[in-house]
Amino acid sequence: MKARLQVMKFGGTSVGDAACMARTAQIIAQGARGGACVAVVSAMSGVTNRLIEAAKRVEAGENEPGTAVLEALRKQHEEALGSLVQDANARRAIEEVIEEVFEEGRRLFEGTALLRELTPRTLDAISGLGERLSAPLVAGAVRALGLQSEAVDATRVIVTDAFHGGAEPLMGRTREKCEARLRPMVDQGIVPVVTGFIAATTEGRLTTLGRGGSDYSATILGAALDADEVIIWTDVDGVLTADPRLVPEARTIPVISYREAAELAFFGAKVLHPKTLNPVMQAAIPVWIRNSFAPERPGTLITPEGLRTGGGVKALTAIQDVALISVGGPGIVGLPDVVGRTFSTTAELRANVLLISQSSSQNDICFIVSAGDAQRTVEALRKEFAQDLAHEKVEHITVDTNIAIVAVVGENMRGTPGVAGRTFNALGRENVNLIAIAQGSSESNISFVVEEKAMKTALITAHREFGLGTPTN
Ligand code: ADP
Ligand code: ASP
Ligand code: MG
């Protein structure tokens, strides 16, 4: 009989320092003793941000930040290694591996300094350095516990398209690579510790899956290996009813459906990368979110159906780093295919469109994209509608960044009339002004746009209105 296979992912804080890595190694060891286990790790907390910031400064003409960040990372990783692995030979072997990564980093920063250019491909290579440093350390910590374990560079097992900064997996090729490289390790009782976040094209060029992408790496590997479950170990007790940093009364949700969790992730719940659930949906692989700092707690279980008995609103989420773009003017009523042209423009850019709203008078098409996509989207739209702007058929293309989307999520809202009414009444009482409203036809989410400064009040108000802070079981 095939051994039970778990894919376990550990985020930045779960590998944030030697003590966290040691705790993580214990969790992996416990999993591996009970069955087969593949680990996926992020970079140590904050490392990816520091690498990206340094890369941007080097591109802008400073030389220092590249050398400085690599030196700081060397110190940080060597210190962690020193306390995780006592055996001098074992330590030296890991030092050699991470030294190669630092050498590559040095060349990448040098190239950037020389050309004063940071291509998306180089930015991917630089931002992926952190995972390539943390994985050998975690594998070393697992070996120090007496198990067999090896770091695996995900560029050898996850194959993607060439969309740098947000690549999509090619599942067929990924499956082949996982069967060839990871399955034999698993069968021999070796725990692979795979770098999260990074992957490679068919030609072997490094790509990344987007910020926070290690969650996605874990479910891609879970699907490719037909795992029995994926466990995402993080620094909170599971998926909460709202972001605990904004709503202190937020509570852990014991069971939630794929759809609900995906809606939350899509609308900014940082606990999951937006695409995390895509790879596992078809095979119905359960996903757990658990706290690596409190592994005795049960966490949240994400399943195809969630909890059938639970009704109404499940959770709230909000997303701040967004921009409202509006294309409009009285002339657009008679203009053919404004909507089509607008959204084929965004599709071409692969801009992340989060919400669309069009008033019935058709004077204005409003939609929301991630803040990072706003400028290039507006530029592309101005180009697309250049003629129409010149002839005043399209009057304006504007962008507003002082907004936030708040989403009310719950699969069973479908059968619960009045959710929208209750939400908007409660917000009205608190004087929260609604800029736009959208409800997906699936009725598992109602989202609305508010001024950024009203976001927190909106969340707290809706959380209270639906009693989400009160335990249900
Ligand atoms: P990791 O480094 O483990 O990937 P992240 O920082 O990416 O962890 O995600 C976990 C964080 O997500 C939590 O610390 C919490 O602050 C935030 N968060 C936002 N919304 C939610 C939510 N609904 N449930 C749980 N955590 C949330
Ligand atoms: N280290 C990467 C990031 O910070 C990926 C991840 O943490 O999931 O975006
Ligand atoms: Mg994360």
Short mmCIF file of C-alpha atoms and ligand atoms in Angstrom, two decimals:
data_model
loop_
_atom_site.label_atom_id
_atom_site.label_comp_id
_atom_site.label_asym_id
_atom_site.label_seq_id
_atom_site.Cartn_x
_atom_site.Cartn_y
_atom_site.Cartn_z
CA MET A 1 0.00 0.00 0.00
CA LYS A 2 1.20 3.51 -0.82
CA ALA A 3 2.40 5.46 2.24
CA ARG A 4 0.37 8.46 3.19
CA LEU A 5 1.99 11.56 1.66
CA GLN A 6 1.88 15.02 3.18
CA VAL A 7 3.22 18.19 1.61
CA MET A 8 4.09 20.70 4.35
CA LYS A 9 4.87 24.34 3.64
CA PHE A 10 6.57 26.66 6.10
CA GLY A 11 6.32 30.43 5.60
CA GLY A 12 8.91 33.11 6.33
CA THR A 13 8.17 33.48 10.04
CA SER A 14 8.20 29.70 10.49
CA VAL A 15 11.82 29.72 9.29
CA GLY A 16 12.54 33.22 10.65
CA ASP A 17 15.54 32.27 12.82
CA ALA A 18 17.37 29.23 14.15
CA ALA A 19 14.78 28.58 16.87
CA CYS A 20 11.92 28.70 14.35
CA MET A 21 13.81 26.48 11.92
CA ALA A 22 14.42 23.97 14.71
CA ARG A 23 10.69 23.93 15.52
CA THR A 24 9.94 23.51 11.83
CA ALA A 25 12.41 20.61 11.58
CA GLN A 26 10.62 18.93 14.51
CA ILE A 27 7.26 19.26 12.77
CA ILE A 28 8.73 17.82 9.55
CA ALA A 29 10.36 14.96 11.45
CA GLN A 30 7.12 14.11 13.19
CA GLY A 31 5.29 14.11 9.83
CA ALA A 32 7.98 11.98 8.20
CA ARG A 33 7.88 9.43 11.00
CA GLY A 34 4.15 8.93 10.46
CA GLY A 35 4.34 8.63 6.65
CA ALA A 36 5.97 10.25 3.65
CA CYS A 37 6.62 13.97 3.75
CA VAL A 38 7.72 16.65 1.29
CA ALA A 39 8.59 20.04 2.82
CA VAL A 40 8.43 23.39 1.05
CA VAL A 41 10.10 26.41 2.62
CA SER A 42 10.02 30.16 2.13
CA ALA A 43 12.95 32.49 2.58
CA MET A 44 13.65 33.60 6.15
CA SER A 45 11.22 36.35 7.12
CA GLY A 46 11.94 39.70 5.43
CA VAL A 47 14.71 38.35 3.17
CA THR A 48 12.78 38.60 -0.11
CA ASN A 49 11.81 42.22 0.62
CA ARG A 50 15.42 43.10 1.40
CA LEU A 51 16.70 41.48 -1.80
CA ILE A 52 14.14 43.24 -3.97
CA GLU A 53 14.79 46.61 -2.34
CA ALA A 54 18.55 46.20 -2.85
CA ALA A 55 18.04 45.20 -6.49
CA LYS A 56 15.97 48.32 -7.16
CA ARG A 57 18.57 50.57 -5.54
CA VAL A 58 21.38 48.98 -7.54
CA GLU A 59 19.38 49.51 -10.71
CA ALA A 60 19.02 53.17 -9.74
CA GLY A 61 22.80 53.55 -9.63
CA GLU A 62 23.88 52.72 -6.07
CA ASN A 63 26.43 49.91 -5.80
CA GLU A 64 26.50 49.43 -2.06
CA PRO A 65 23.11 47.83 -1.36
CA GLY A 66 23.88 44.67 -3.35
CA THR A 67 27.08 43.87 -1.47
CA ALA A 68 25.55 44.98 1.81
CA VAL A 69 22.47 42.78 1.57
CA LEU A 70 24.50 39.71 0.62
CA GLU A 71 26.89 40.29 3.52
CA ALA A 72 24.01 40.69 5.97
CA LEU A 73 22.34 37.54 4.63
CA ARG A 74 25.57 35.58 4.86
CA LYS A 75 25.89 36.54 8.53
CA GLN A 76 22.25 35.73 9.26
CA HIS A 77 22.32 32.32 7.56
CA GLU A 78 25.70 31.33 8.99
CA GLU A 79 24.54 32.19 12.48
CA ALA A 80 21.41 30.10 12.07
CA LEU A 81 23.43 27.24 10.60
CA GLY A 82 25.86 27.39 13.53
CA SER A 83 23.15 26.79 16.05
CA LEU A 84 21.17 24.25 13.97
CA VAL A 85 23.93 21.89 12.87
CA GLN A 86 26.61 20.92 15.40
CA ASP A 87 28.58 18.47 13.28
CA ALA A 88 31.46 20.38 11.58
CA ASN A 89 31.50 18.25 8.41
CA ALA A 90 27.77 18.50 7.97
CA ARG A 91 28.01 22.25 8.47
CA ARG A 92 30.79 22.63 5.92
CA ALA A 93 28.78 20.77 3.27
CA ILE A 94 25.88 23.21 3.75
CA GLU A 95 28.22 26.20 3.76
CA GLU A 96 29.50 25.13 0.35
CA VAL A 97 25.99 24.97 -1.05
CA ILE A 98 24.98 28.38 0.24
CA GLU A 99 28.31 29.86 -0.85
CA GLU A 100 27.40 29.03 -4.45
CA VAL A 101 24.10 30.86 -4.01
CA PHE A 102 25.92 33.93 -2.64
CA GLU A 103 28.34 33.81 -5.57
CA GLU A 104 25.43 33.78 -8.00
CA GLY A 105 23.84 36.65 -6.08
CA ARG A 106 27.06 38.65 -6.34
CA ARG A 107 27.09 38.17 -10.12
CA LEU A 108 23.44 39.13 -10.45
CA PHE A 109 23.94 42.39 -8.53
CA GLU A 110 27.13 43.13 -10.51
CA GLY A 111 25.29 42.65 -13.80
CA THR A 112 22.48 44.91 -12.61
CA ALA A 113 24.98 47.61 -11.54
CA LEU A 114 26.84 47.41 -14.82
CA LEU A 115 23.78 47.71 -17.03
CA ARG A 116 21.73 49.85 -14.65
CA GLU A 117 18.91 47.62 -15.72
CA LEU A 118 16.78 45.18 -13.78
CA THR A 119 14.87 42.95 -16.16
CA PRO A 120 11.94 40.91 -14.80
CA ARG A 121 14.10 37.84 -15.33
CA THR A 122 16.99 39.19 -13.23
CA LEU A 123 14.58 40.43 -10.58
CA ASP A 124 13.18 36.89 -10.33
CA ALA A 125 16.67 35.44 -9.99
CA ILE A 126 17.54 37.93 -7.23
CA SER A 127 14.27 37.60 -5.34
CA GLY A 128 14.55 33.80 -5.36
CA LEU A 129 17.92 33.75 -3.62
CA GLY A 130 16.33 33.66 -0.14
CA GLU A 131 14.59 30.31 -0.66
CA ARG A 132 17.77 28.81 -2.05
CA LEU A 133 19.52 29.79 1.20
CA SER A 134 16.84 28.66 3.64
CA ALA A 135 16.13 25.20 2.12
CA PRO A 136 19.64 23.77 2.72
CA LEU A 137 19.49 24.99 6.32
CA VAL A 138 16.14 23.38 7.02
CA ALA A 139 17.25 20.11 5.36
CA GLY A 140 20.37 20.24 7.57
CA ALA A 141 18.22 20.75 10.66
CA VAL A 142 16.05 17.74 9.71
CA ARG A 143 19.17 15.59 9.20
CA ALA A 144 20.46 16.73 12.59
CA LEU A 145 17.34 15.07 14.03
CA GLY A 146 18.46 11.75 12.56
CA LEU A 147 16.30 11.63 9.43
CA GLN A 148 17.40 11.55 5.82
CA SER A 149 16.69 14.85 4.10
CA GLU A 150 17.93 16.83 1.10
CA ALA A 151 17.32 20.34 -0.17
CA VAL A 152 15.81 20.42 -3.65
CA ASP A 153 15.84 23.46 -5.90
CA ALA A 154 12.29 23.89 -7.23
CA THR A 155 13.73 24.96 -10.59
CA ARG A 156 14.24 21.23 -11.08
CA VAL A 157 10.73 20.14 -10.23
CA ILE A 158 8.22 22.92 -11.02
CA VAL A 159 7.95 23.90 -14.68
CA THR A 160 6.18 27.16 -15.58
CA ASP A 161 5.53 29.49 -18.47
CA ALA A 162 7.93 32.42 -18.89
CA PHE A 163 5.79 35.09 -17.20
CA HIS A 164 8.38 36.44 -14.80
CA GLY A 165 7.05 37.72 -11.50
CA GLY A 166 3.87 35.63 -11.64
CA ALA A 167 4.49 32.48 -13.65
CA GLU A 168 1.88 29.75 -14.16
CA PRO A 169 2.75 26.09 -13.71
CA LEU A 170 2.71 23.63 -16.61
CA MET A 171 1.26 20.73 -14.66
CA GLY A 172 2.05 17.92 -17.10
CA ARG A 173 5.76 18.72 -17.19
CA THR A 174 5.81 19.40 -13.46
CA ARG A 175 4.28 16.00 -12.76
CA GLU A 176 6.97 14.28 -14.86
CA LYS A 177 9.75 16.11 -13.05
CA CYS A 178 8.26 15.38 -9.64
CA GLU A 179 7.93 11.69 -10.49
CA ALA A 180 11.52 11.59 -11.70
CA ARG A 181 13.10 13.53 -8.87
CA LEU A 182 10.91 13.70 -5.78
CA ARG A 183 9.08 10.36 -5.88
CA PRO A 184 12.26 8.24 -5.68
CA MET A 185 13.41 10.29 -2.66
CA VAL A 186 10.07 9.88 -0.95
CA ASP A 187 10.09 6.13 -1.68
CA GLN A 188 13.52 5.84 -0.07
CA GLY A 189 12.41 7.69 3.04
CA ILE A 190 14.35 10.87 2.21
CA VAL A 191 12.52 14.11 3.04
CA PRO A 192 12.90 16.59 0.17
CA VAL A 193 13.01 20.21 1.39
CA VAL A 194 11.95 22.13 -1.71
CA THR A 195 12.48 25.86 -2.21
CA GLY A 196 9.11 27.64 -2.31
CA PHE A 197 8.29 30.59 -4.58
CA ILE A 198 10.67 29.71 -7.44
CA ALA A 199 10.35 27.49 -10.49
CA ALA A 200 11.79 27.36 -14.01
CA THR A 201 10.66 27.48 -17.61
CA THR A 202 11.08 24.45 -19.90
CA GLU A 203 14.42 26.00 -20.92
CA GLY A 204 15.48 26.06 -17.28
CA ARG A 205 15.20 29.83 -16.68
CA LEU A 206 14.29 30.73 -13.12
CA THR A 207 10.81 32.17 -12.62
CA THR A 208 8.81 33.13 -9.52
CA LEU A 209 5.17 32.43 -8.76
CA GLY A 210 4.42 35.93 -7.41
CA ARG A 211 4.88 37.37 -3.93
CA GLY A 212 3.78 35.00 -1.23
CA GLY A 213 4.01 32.23 -3.83
CA SER A 214 5.36 29.45 -1.60
CA ASP A 215 1.78 28.52 -0.69
CA TYR A 216 1.20 27.96 -4.40
CA SER A 217 4.42 25.91 -4.68
CA ALA A 218 3.07 23.60 -1.97
CA THR A 219 -0.26 22.92 -3.67
CA ILE A 220 1.40 22.55 -7.09
CA LEU A 221 3.64 19.86 -5.59
CA GLY A 222 0.72 18.35 -3.68
CA ALA A 223 -1.27 17.97 -6.92
CA ALA A 224 1.73 16.77 -8.94
CA LEU A 225 2.51 14.06 -6.39
CA ASP A 226 -1.15 13.13 -5.65
CA ALA A 227 -0.53 13.95 -2.00
CA ASP A 228 -3.09 12.99 0.63
CA GLU A 229 -2.99 16.47 2.15
CA VAL A 230 -1.20 19.79 2.06
CA ILE A 231 -0.45 21.57 5.33
CA ILE A 232 0.42 25.24 5.25
CA TRP A 233 2.23 26.06 8.48
CA THR A 234 2.20 29.77 9.28
CA ASP A 235 2.18 32.19 12.23
CA VAL A 236 -1.57 32.27 12.98
CA ASP A 237 -4.02 29.56 14.07
CA GLY A 238 -5.59 29.11 10.64
CA VAL A 239 -7.89 31.10 8.40
CA LEU A 240 -9.49 33.72 10.64
CA THR A 241 -12.84 35.48 10.24
CA ALA A 242 -10.88 38.63 9.33
CA ASP A 243 -7.31 39.90 9.28
CA PRO A 244 -6.37 39.82 12.98
CA ARG A 245 -4.20 42.90 12.57
CA LEU A 246 -7.29 44.92 11.63
CA VAL A 247 -10.04 43.16 13.56
CA PRO A 248 -8.82 42.05 16.98
CA GLU A 249 -11.95 39.93 17.66
CA ALA A 250 -11.23 37.75 14.60
CA ARG A 251 -11.57 34.04 15.30
CA THR A 252 -10.22 30.86 13.70
CA ILE A 253 -12.61 29.15 11.26
CA PRO A 254 -12.46 25.35 11.83
CA VAL A 255 -13.65 24.25 8.36
CA ILE A 256 -14.02 26.27 5.19
CA SER A 257 -14.70 25.40 1.55
CA TYR A 258 -12.27 25.78 -1.35
CA ARG A 259 -14.47 28.44 -2.83
CA GLU A 260 -14.68 30.49 0.36
CA ALA A 261 -10.96 30.25 1.02
CA ALA A 262 -10.21 31.13 -2.59
CA GLU A 263 -12.46 34.20 -2.41
CA LEU A 264 -10.71 35.33 0.77
CA ALA A 265 -7.29 34.80 -0.79
CA PHE A 266 -8.31 36.59 -3.99
CA PHE A 267 -9.51 39.60 -2.02
CA GLY A 268 -6.33 39.99 -0.05
CA ALA A 269 -6.33 37.62 2.94
CA LYS A 270 -2.56 37.36 3.14
CA VAL A 271 -2.68 33.97 4.81
CA LEU A 272 -3.06 32.34 1.36
CA HIS A 273 -1.57 33.23 -2.01
CA PRO A 274 -4.56 33.92 -4.32
CA LYS A 275 -3.88 30.92 -6.53
CA THR A 276 -3.15 28.44 -3.73
CA LEU A 277 -6.27 26.33 -4.15
CA ASN A 278 -6.29 26.08 -7.96
CA PRO A 279 -4.00 23.04 -8.26
CA VAL A 280 -5.74 20.92 -5.59
CA MET A 281 -9.40 21.56 -6.49
CA GLN A 282 -9.71 18.92 -9.17
CA ALA A 283 -8.21 16.11 -7.09
CA ALA A 284 -10.04 17.38 -3.96
CA ILE A 285 -6.87 17.28 -1.87
CA PRO A 286 -7.58 18.75 1.58
CA VAL A 287 -5.49 21.73 2.68
CA TRP A 288 -4.80 22.62 6.30
CA ILE A 289 -3.66 25.98 7.62
CA ARG A 290 -1.88 25.54 10.94
CA ASN A 291 0.27 27.49 13.38
CA SER A 292 3.90 26.34 13.48
CA PHE A 293 4.29 28.23 16.77
CA ALA A 294 1.42 26.23 18.31
CA PRO A 295 1.34 22.90 16.46
CA GLU A 296 -0.99 21.38 19.05
CA ARG A 297 -3.86 23.57 17.80
CA PRO A 298 -6.04 22.06 15.08
CA GLY A 299 -6.00 24.94 12.57
CA THR A 300 -8.37 25.34 9.63
CA LEU A 301 -9.33 22.57 7.24
CA ILE A 302 -10.11 23.58 3.66
CA THR A 303 -12.24 21.01 1.83
CA PRO A 304 -14.33 20.94 -1.37
CA GLU A 305 -17.59 21.53 0.49
CA GLY A 306 -16.58 23.18 3.74
CA LEU A 307 -19.09 22.83 6.51
CA ARG A 308 -22.52 22.28 4.97
CA THR A 309 -24.38 23.17 8.12
CA GLY A 310 -22.77 26.59 8.55
CA GLY A 311 -24.88 29.33 7.01
CA GLY A 312 -24.46 32.90 5.91
CA VAL A 313 -21.38 35.02 6.25
CA LYS A 314 -18.14 33.16 6.99
CA ALA A 315 -15.44 35.81 6.91
CA LEU A 316 -14.42 39.25 5.76
CA THR A 317 -11.41 40.44 3.93
CA ALA A 318 -10.05 43.69 2.59
CA ILE A 319 -7.47 44.73 0.11
CA GLN A 320 -5.72 48.06 0.20
CA ASP A 321 -3.07 47.99 -2.48
CA VAL A 322 -5.52 48.57 -5.28
CA ALA A 323 -6.52 51.32 -7.69
CA LEU A 324 -9.91 52.23 -9.14
CA ILE A 325 -9.67 52.97 -12.84
CA SER A 326 -12.56 54.56 -14.62
CA VAL A 327 -13.09 54.91 -18.35
CA GLY A 328 -15.98 57.16 -19.20
CA GLY A 329 -17.83 60.15 -20.50
CA PRO A 330 -21.24 60.59 -22.13
CA GLY A 331 -19.79 59.70 -25.55
CA ILE A 332 -19.08 56.11 -24.67
CA VAL A 333 -22.75 55.15 -24.86
CA GLY A 334 -22.67 55.01 -28.64
CA LEU A 335 -19.14 53.69 -28.90
CA PRO A 336 -18.98 50.04 -29.83
CA ASP A 337 -17.15 47.57 -27.67
CA VAL A 338 -15.69 49.87 -25.03
CA VAL A 339 -16.03 47.10 -22.49
CA GLY A 340 -14.40 44.55 -24.79
CA ARG A 341 -11.51 46.86 -25.64
CA THR A 342 -10.98 47.83 -22.01
CA PHE A 343 -10.74 44.26 -20.81
CA SER A 344 -8.77 42.91 -23.72
CA THR A 345 -6.24 45.61 -22.82
CA THR A 346 -6.08 44.46 -19.19
CA ALA A 347 -5.92 40.82 -20.28
CA GLU A 348 -2.99 41.51 -22.56
CA LEU A 349 -1.10 43.07 -19.65
CA ARG A 350 -2.13 40.22 -17.35
CA ALA A 351 -3.30 42.95 -14.98
CA ASN A 352 -5.09 41.52 -11.98
CA VAL A 353 -8.69 42.80 -12.26
CA LEU A 354 -10.35 42.42 -8.86
CA LEU A 355 -13.74 44.02 -9.35
CA ILE A 356 -15.78 45.44 -12.19
CA SER A 357 -18.73 47.79 -11.97
CA GLN A 358 -20.67 49.53 -14.72
CA SER A 359 -23.56 51.85 -14.04
CA SER A 360 -26.70 51.22 -16.08
CA SER A 361 -26.39 54.55 -17.86
CA GLN A 362 -23.17 53.14 -19.29
CA ASN A 363 -21.42 56.45 -18.78
CA ASP A 364 -18.62 54.93 -16.82
CA ILE A 365 -16.85 51.62 -16.61
CA CYS A 366 -15.06 51.27 -13.29
CA PHE A 367 -12.76 48.47 -12.38
CA ILE A 368 -10.14 47.76 -9.81
CA VAL A 369 -6.65 46.44 -10.37
CA SER A 370 -3.74 45.74 -8.02
CA ALA A 371 -1.83 48.97 -7.32
CA GLY A 372 1.27 47.53 -8.98
CA ASP A 373 -0.65 47.12 -12.24
CA ALA A 374 -2.33 50.56 -12.19
CA GLN A 375 0.14 52.72 -14.03
CA ARG A 376 0.79 50.41 -16.95
CA THR A 377 -2.93 49.67 -17.24
CA VAL A 378 -3.80 53.38 -17.51
CA GLU A 379 -0.99 53.93 -20.00
CA ALA A 380 -2.16 51.03 -22.16
CA LEU A 381 -5.79 52.23 -22.01
CA ARG A 382 -4.80 55.77 -23.02
CA LYS A 383 -3.06 54.25 -26.01
CA GLU A 384 -5.99 51.99 -26.88
CA PHE A 385 -8.49 54.88 -26.65
CA ALA A 386 -6.18 57.60 -28.02
CA GLN A 387 -8.42 58.33 -31.01
CA ASP A 388 -11.57 58.34 -28.91
CA LEU A 389 -10.01 60.64 -26.33
CA ALA A 390 -8.92 63.02 -29.10
CA HIS A 391 -12.47 63.07 -30.49
CA GLU A 392 -13.89 63.36 -26.97
CA LYS A 393 -15.86 60.15 -27.33
CA VAL A 394 -14.09 58.94 -24.26
CA GLU A 395 -13.84 61.85 -21.88
CA HIS A 396 -11.61 60.53 -19.18
CA ILE A 397 -9.47 57.67 -18.04
CA THR A 398 -8.76 58.26 -14.36
CA VAL A 399 -7.18 56.41 -11.51
CA ASP A 400 -7.87 56.64 -7.77
CA THR A 401 -5.55 54.89 -5.33
CA ASN A 402 -7.14 56.07 -2.06
CA ILE A 403 -9.59 53.22 -1.96
CA ALA A 404 -9.95 49.72 -0.58
CA ILE A 405 -12.12 46.73 -1.41
CA VAL A 406 -13.93 45.01 1.42
CA ALA A 407 -15.41 41.58 0.70
CA VAL A 408 -18.02 39.65 2.68
CA VAL A 409 -17.52 35.95 1.97
CA GLY A 410 -19.64 32.87 2.65
CA GLU A 411 -20.70 30.03 0.41
CA ASN A 412 -24.14 29.75 1.97
CA MET A 413 -24.99 33.44 1.64
CA ARG A 414 -26.88 32.19 -1.41
CA GLY A 415 -29.68 30.89 0.75
CA THR A 416 -29.59 33.73 3.26
CA PRO A 417 -31.54 36.75 2.05
CA GLY A 418 -30.69 40.21 3.26
CA VAL A 419 -26.94 39.88 3.71
CA ALA A 420 -26.28 42.84 1.43
CA GLY A 421 -29.00 44.90 3.12
CA ARG A 422 -27.70 44.17 6.60
CA THR A 423 -24.14 44.97 5.58
CA PHE A 424 -25.01 48.27 3.96
CA ASN A 425 -27.36 49.33 6.77
CA ALA A 426 -24.68 48.67 9.35
CA LEU A 427 -22.12 50.60 7.31
CA GLY A 428 -24.57 53.45 6.82
CA ARG A 429 -25.01 53.76 10.58
CA GLU A 430 -21.24 54.21 10.87
CA ASN A 431 -21.20 56.75 8.02
CA VAL A 432 -19.09 54.59 5.75
CA ASN A 433 -19.53 55.83 2.21
CA LEU A 434 -19.79 53.16 -0.51
CA ILE A 435 -18.09 54.02 -3.80
CA ALA A 436 -19.06 50.88 -5.76
CA ILE A 437 -20.67 47.52 -5.08
CA ALA A 438 -20.34 44.14 -6.80
CA GLN A 439 -21.77 40.72 -6.16
CA GLY A 440 -20.49 37.67 -7.96
CA SER A 441 -23.18 35.53 -9.58
CA SER A 442 -22.07 32.65 -7.36
CA GLU A 443 -23.30 34.77 -4.42
CA SER A 444 -20.45 33.58 -2.29
CA ASN A 445 -19.11 37.09 -2.02
CA ILE A 446 -20.35 40.64 -1.86
CA SER A 447 -17.62 43.16 -2.36
CA PHE A 448 -17.70 46.89 -2.07
CA VAL A 449 -15.33 49.77 -2.51
CA VAL A 450 -14.76 52.29 0.26
CA GLU A 451 -12.31 55.10 0.89
CA GLU A 452 -9.09 53.66 2.21
CA LYS A 453 -9.46 55.47 5.51
CA ALA A 454 -12.86 53.87 6.12
CA MET A 455 -11.65 50.31 5.53
CA LYS A 456 -10.96 49.37 9.13
CA THR A 457 -14.30 50.75 10.36
CA ALA A 458 -16.07 48.89 7.57
CA LEU A 459 -14.42 45.61 8.58
CA ILE A 460 -15.07 46.01 12.29
CA THR A 461 -18.68 47.04 11.68
CA ALA A 462 -19.50 44.13 9.37
CA HIS A 463 -17.64 41.68 11.64
CA ARG A 464 -19.82 42.76 14.55
CA GLU A 465 -23.02 42.85 12.49
CA PHE A 466 -22.68 39.17 11.57
CA GLY A 467 -21.43 38.09 14.99
CA LEU A 468 -18.27 36.63 13.52
CA GLY A 469 -16.33 37.06 16.75
CA THR A 470 -18.74 34.77 18.62
CA PRO A 471 -17.78 31.08 18.61
CA THR A 472 -20.26 28.86 16.79
CA ASN A 473 -18.88 25.51 17.88
P1 ADP B 1 3.71 33.09 5.87
O1 ADP B 1 4.99 33.84 6.03
O2 ADP B 1 3.59 31.91 6.78
O3 ADP B 1 3.40 32.77 4.44
P2 ADP B 1 1.95 35.37 5.74
O4 ADP B 1 2.46 36.55 6.50
O5 ADP B 1 2.11 35.36 4.28
O6 ADP B 1 2.58 34.05 6.41
O7 ADP B 1 0.41 35.13 6.09
C1 ADP B 1 -0.02 35.01 7.43
C2 ADP B 1 -0.59 36.34 7.93
O8 ADP B 1 -1.75 36.64 7.18
C3 ADP B 1 -1.03 36.33 9.35
O9 ADP B 1 0.03 36.63 10.22
C4 ADP B 1 -2.13 37.41 9.38
O10 ADP B 1 -1.63 38.60 9.89
C5 ADP B 1 -2.47 37.63 7.92
N1 ADP B 1 -3.90 37.48 7.61
C6 ADP B 1 -4.64 38.33 6.89
N2 ADP B 1 -5.91 37.93 6.81
C7 ADP B 1 -6.00 36.76 7.48
C8 ADP B 1 -7.06 35.84 7.75
N3 ADP B 1 -8.30 36.02 7.30
N4 ADP B 1 -6.77 34.74 8.47
C9 ADP B 1 -5.53 34.52 8.94
N5 ADP B 1 -4.50 35.36 8.73
C10 ADP B 1 -4.72 36.47 8.00
N1 ASP B 2 9.59 34.58 0.01
C1 ASP B 2 8.57 34.86 -0.96
C2 ASP B 2 7.94 36.21 -0.65
O1 ASP B 2 8.29 36.83 0.33
C3 ASP B 2 7.54 33.79 -1.08
C4 ASP B 2 6.75 33.47 0.17
O2 ASP B 2 7.09 33.90 1.26
O3 ASP B 2 5.75 32.76 0.04
O4 ASP B 2 7.14 36.66 -1.40
MG MG B 3 2.66 33.92 2.83
#
